[in-house]
Structure formats: structure tokens, C-alpha cells
Coordinates of C-alpha atoms and ligand atoms in Angstrom, one line a residue:
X310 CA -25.7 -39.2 -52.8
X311 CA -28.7 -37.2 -54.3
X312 CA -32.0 -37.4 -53.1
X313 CA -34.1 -40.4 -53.6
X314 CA -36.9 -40.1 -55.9
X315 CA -39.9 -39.4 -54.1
X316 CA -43.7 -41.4 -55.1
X317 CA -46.1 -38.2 -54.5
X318 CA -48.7 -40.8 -55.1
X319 CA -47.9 -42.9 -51.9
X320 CA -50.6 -43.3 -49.5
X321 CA -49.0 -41.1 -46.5
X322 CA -48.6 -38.3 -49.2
X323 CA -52.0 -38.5 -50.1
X324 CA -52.6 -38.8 -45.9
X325 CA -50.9 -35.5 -45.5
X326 CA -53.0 -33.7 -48.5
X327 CA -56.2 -34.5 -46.5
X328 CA -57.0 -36.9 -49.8
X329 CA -57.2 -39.5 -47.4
X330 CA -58.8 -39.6 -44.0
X331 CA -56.6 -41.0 -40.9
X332 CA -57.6 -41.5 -37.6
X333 CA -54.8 -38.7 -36.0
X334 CA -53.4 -38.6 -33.1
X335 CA -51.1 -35.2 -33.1
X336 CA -49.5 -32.8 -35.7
X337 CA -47.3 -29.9 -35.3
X338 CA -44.9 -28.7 -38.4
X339 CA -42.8 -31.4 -38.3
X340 CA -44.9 -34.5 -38.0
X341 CA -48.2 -35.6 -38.7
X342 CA -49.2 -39.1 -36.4
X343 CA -51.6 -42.1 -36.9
X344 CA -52.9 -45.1 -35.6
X345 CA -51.9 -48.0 -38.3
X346 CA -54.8 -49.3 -40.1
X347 CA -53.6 -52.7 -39.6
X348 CA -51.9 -52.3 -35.8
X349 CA -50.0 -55.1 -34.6
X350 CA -49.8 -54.5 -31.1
X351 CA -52.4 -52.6 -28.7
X352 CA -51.0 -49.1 -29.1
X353 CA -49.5 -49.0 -32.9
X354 CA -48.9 -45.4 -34.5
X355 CA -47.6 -44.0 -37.3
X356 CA -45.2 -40.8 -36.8
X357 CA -44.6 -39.2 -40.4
X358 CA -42.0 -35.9 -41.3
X359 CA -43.9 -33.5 -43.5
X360 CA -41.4 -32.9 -45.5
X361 CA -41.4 -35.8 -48.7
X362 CA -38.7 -38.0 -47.7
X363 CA -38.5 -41.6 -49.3
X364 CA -37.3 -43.6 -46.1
X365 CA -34.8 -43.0 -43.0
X366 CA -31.9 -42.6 -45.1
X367 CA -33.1 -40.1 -47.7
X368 CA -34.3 -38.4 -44.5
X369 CA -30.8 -37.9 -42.4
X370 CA -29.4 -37.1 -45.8
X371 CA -31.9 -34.1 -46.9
X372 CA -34.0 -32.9 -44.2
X373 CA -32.5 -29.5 -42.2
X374 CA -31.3 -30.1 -38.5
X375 CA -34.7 -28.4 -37.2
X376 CA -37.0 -31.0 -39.6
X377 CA -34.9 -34.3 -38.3
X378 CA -34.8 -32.8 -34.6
X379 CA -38.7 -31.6 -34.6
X380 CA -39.6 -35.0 -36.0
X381 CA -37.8 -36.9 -33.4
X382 CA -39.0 -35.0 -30.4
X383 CA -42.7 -34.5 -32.1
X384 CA -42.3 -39.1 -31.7
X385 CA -40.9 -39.0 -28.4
X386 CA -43.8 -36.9 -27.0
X387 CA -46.3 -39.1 -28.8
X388 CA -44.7 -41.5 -27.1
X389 CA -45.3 -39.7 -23.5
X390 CA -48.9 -38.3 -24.7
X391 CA -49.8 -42.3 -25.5
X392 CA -48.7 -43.9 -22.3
X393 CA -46.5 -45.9 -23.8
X394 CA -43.4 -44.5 -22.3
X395 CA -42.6 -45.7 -19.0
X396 CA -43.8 -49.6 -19.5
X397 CA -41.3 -49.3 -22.6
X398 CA -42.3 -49.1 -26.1
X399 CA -40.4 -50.3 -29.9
X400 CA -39.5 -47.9 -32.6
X401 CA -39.3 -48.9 -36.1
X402 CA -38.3 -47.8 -39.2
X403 CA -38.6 -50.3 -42.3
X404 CA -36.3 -49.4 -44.8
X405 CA -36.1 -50.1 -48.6
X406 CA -37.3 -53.3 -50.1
X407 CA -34.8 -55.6 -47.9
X408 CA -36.5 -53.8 -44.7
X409 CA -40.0 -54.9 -45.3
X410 CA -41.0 -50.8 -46.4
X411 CA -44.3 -51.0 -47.9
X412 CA -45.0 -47.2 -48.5
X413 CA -42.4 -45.0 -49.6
X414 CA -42.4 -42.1 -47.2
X415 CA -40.4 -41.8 -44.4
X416 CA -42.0 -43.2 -41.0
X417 CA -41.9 -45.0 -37.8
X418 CA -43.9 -47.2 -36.0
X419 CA -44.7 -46.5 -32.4
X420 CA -45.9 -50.3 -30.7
X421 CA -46.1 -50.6 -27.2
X422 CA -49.3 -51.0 -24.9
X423 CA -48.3 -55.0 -24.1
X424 CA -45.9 -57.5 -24.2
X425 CA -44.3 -57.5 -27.6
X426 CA -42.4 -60.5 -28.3
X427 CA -38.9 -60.9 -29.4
X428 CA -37.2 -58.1 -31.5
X429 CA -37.6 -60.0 -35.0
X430 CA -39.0 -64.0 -35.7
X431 CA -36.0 -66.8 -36.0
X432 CA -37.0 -66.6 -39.9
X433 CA -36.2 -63.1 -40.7
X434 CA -32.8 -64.5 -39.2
X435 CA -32.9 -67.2 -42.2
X436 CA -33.3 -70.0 -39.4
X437 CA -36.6 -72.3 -39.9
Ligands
5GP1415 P1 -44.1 -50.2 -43.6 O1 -44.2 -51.7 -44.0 O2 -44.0 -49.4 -44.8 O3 -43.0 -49.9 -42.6 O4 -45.4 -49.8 -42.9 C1 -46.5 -49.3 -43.5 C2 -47.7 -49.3 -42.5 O5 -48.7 -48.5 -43.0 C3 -48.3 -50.7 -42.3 O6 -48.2 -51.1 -41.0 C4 -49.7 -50.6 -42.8 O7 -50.6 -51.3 -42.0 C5 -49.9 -49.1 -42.7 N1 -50.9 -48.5 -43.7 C6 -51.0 -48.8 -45.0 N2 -51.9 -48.1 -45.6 C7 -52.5 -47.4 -44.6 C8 -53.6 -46.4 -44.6 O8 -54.2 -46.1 -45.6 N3 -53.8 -45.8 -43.3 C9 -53.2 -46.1 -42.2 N4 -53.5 -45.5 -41.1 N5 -52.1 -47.0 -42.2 C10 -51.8 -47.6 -43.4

């Protein structure tokens, strides 16, 4: 499959060109992190690749072994730096239109910092 077309226009593109301002929590050459402008639990960050990859998928599939692995450990020591580790914490990673993705480059969210409720609401299940 070839690479996804990638929006250079996206908000976390225009993040990583210092074109807009975030409130940052840690970079290193691999990842760039975030708190979410809109957090939806106590502790709620944004870890991002540096490389421009369109979501999860178009990331396994065309960033190198040391660009995947620095990104994951660059999110798991977020994850320690925040606190958020030992109590427990959620990863996501919204994918495509189905997945509820709202800005087209590659990234997952960090929550943790309280009680966080089930995993997804009876509805996203299709069940009223
Ligand atoms: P998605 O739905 O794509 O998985 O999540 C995108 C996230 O980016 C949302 O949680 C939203 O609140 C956050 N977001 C959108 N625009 C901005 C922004 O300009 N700055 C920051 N820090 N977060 C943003």
C-alpha cells in the first residue's frame, strides 16, 4: 500500500513548524508532546512522530524501525515523567474518519490523572 497522502496544512504540522504555539511538555527527535487544548481527563497529552505520518497505519507502514521505536519509548517516558504511570493511564490512537480522527497526523492521547470511565460509551457500540 503507498503512503497516505499527507495534509501539510494540519494543525500538528503547523504545531511542529513553531507556526503555532503549544503548551509542550517534552521533545526529543522522535516526538514532539502536548497538553490537548480541549483535555478530557486531568492529565491529557498529545505525543506526535515528527516525521509527517497521516495516522497509525500510514505510520507502521512508512516510518524506519528507529522513528516507530523512538516514538513509542519517547510516550512511554511521558508517561513516567507525568505521573501517570503507576495509577494506570489510556492510550489512544483515533484512526481515519470511522475512528473519530479529527487532525490528520499521526498521534496519541495520553489520559490518566483520575478515574476514567469505561473504555468507550454503550453508543459508540450502536446500543441506545
Ligand atoms: P483526534 O480526534 O484527531 O484523535 O484528536 C485531536 C485532538 O487534538 C483533540 O483532542 C483536540 O482537542 C486536539 N486539538 C485540536 N486542535 C488543537 C490545538 O490547536 N492545540 C492542541 N494542543 N490540541 C488541539
Amino acid at each position: 500500500m503507498t503512503a497516505k497522502s499527507y495534509d501539510k496544512n494540519n494543525i500538528f504540522a503547523k504545531i511542529l513548524r513553531g507556526e503555532i504555539p503549544c503548551n509542550k511538555v517534552y521533545e526529543d527527535e522522535y516526538a514532539l508532546a502536548f497538553h490537548d487544548i480541549a483535555p478530557k481527563a486531568p492529565v491529557h497529552v498529545l505525543v506526535i512522530p515528527k516525521g509527517a505520518y497521516v495516522d497509525l497505519c500510514d505510520f507502521a507502514r512508512q516510518a524506519s524501525a528507529d522513528e516507530i521505536a523512538g516514538f513509542y519509548k519517547a510516550a512511554t517516558k511521558i508517561a513516567a515523567d507525568l505521573g501517570i504511570e503507576d495509577a494506570g493511564f489510556r492510550t489512544i490512537a483515533n484512526t481515519g474518519a470511522g475512528g473519530g480522527q479529527e487532525v490528520p497526523h499521526f498521534h496519541i492521547h495520553l489520559l490518566g490523572g483520575g478515574p476514567l470511565g469505561p473504555m468507550i460509551s454503550g453508543n459508540s457500540r450502536g446500543i441506545a
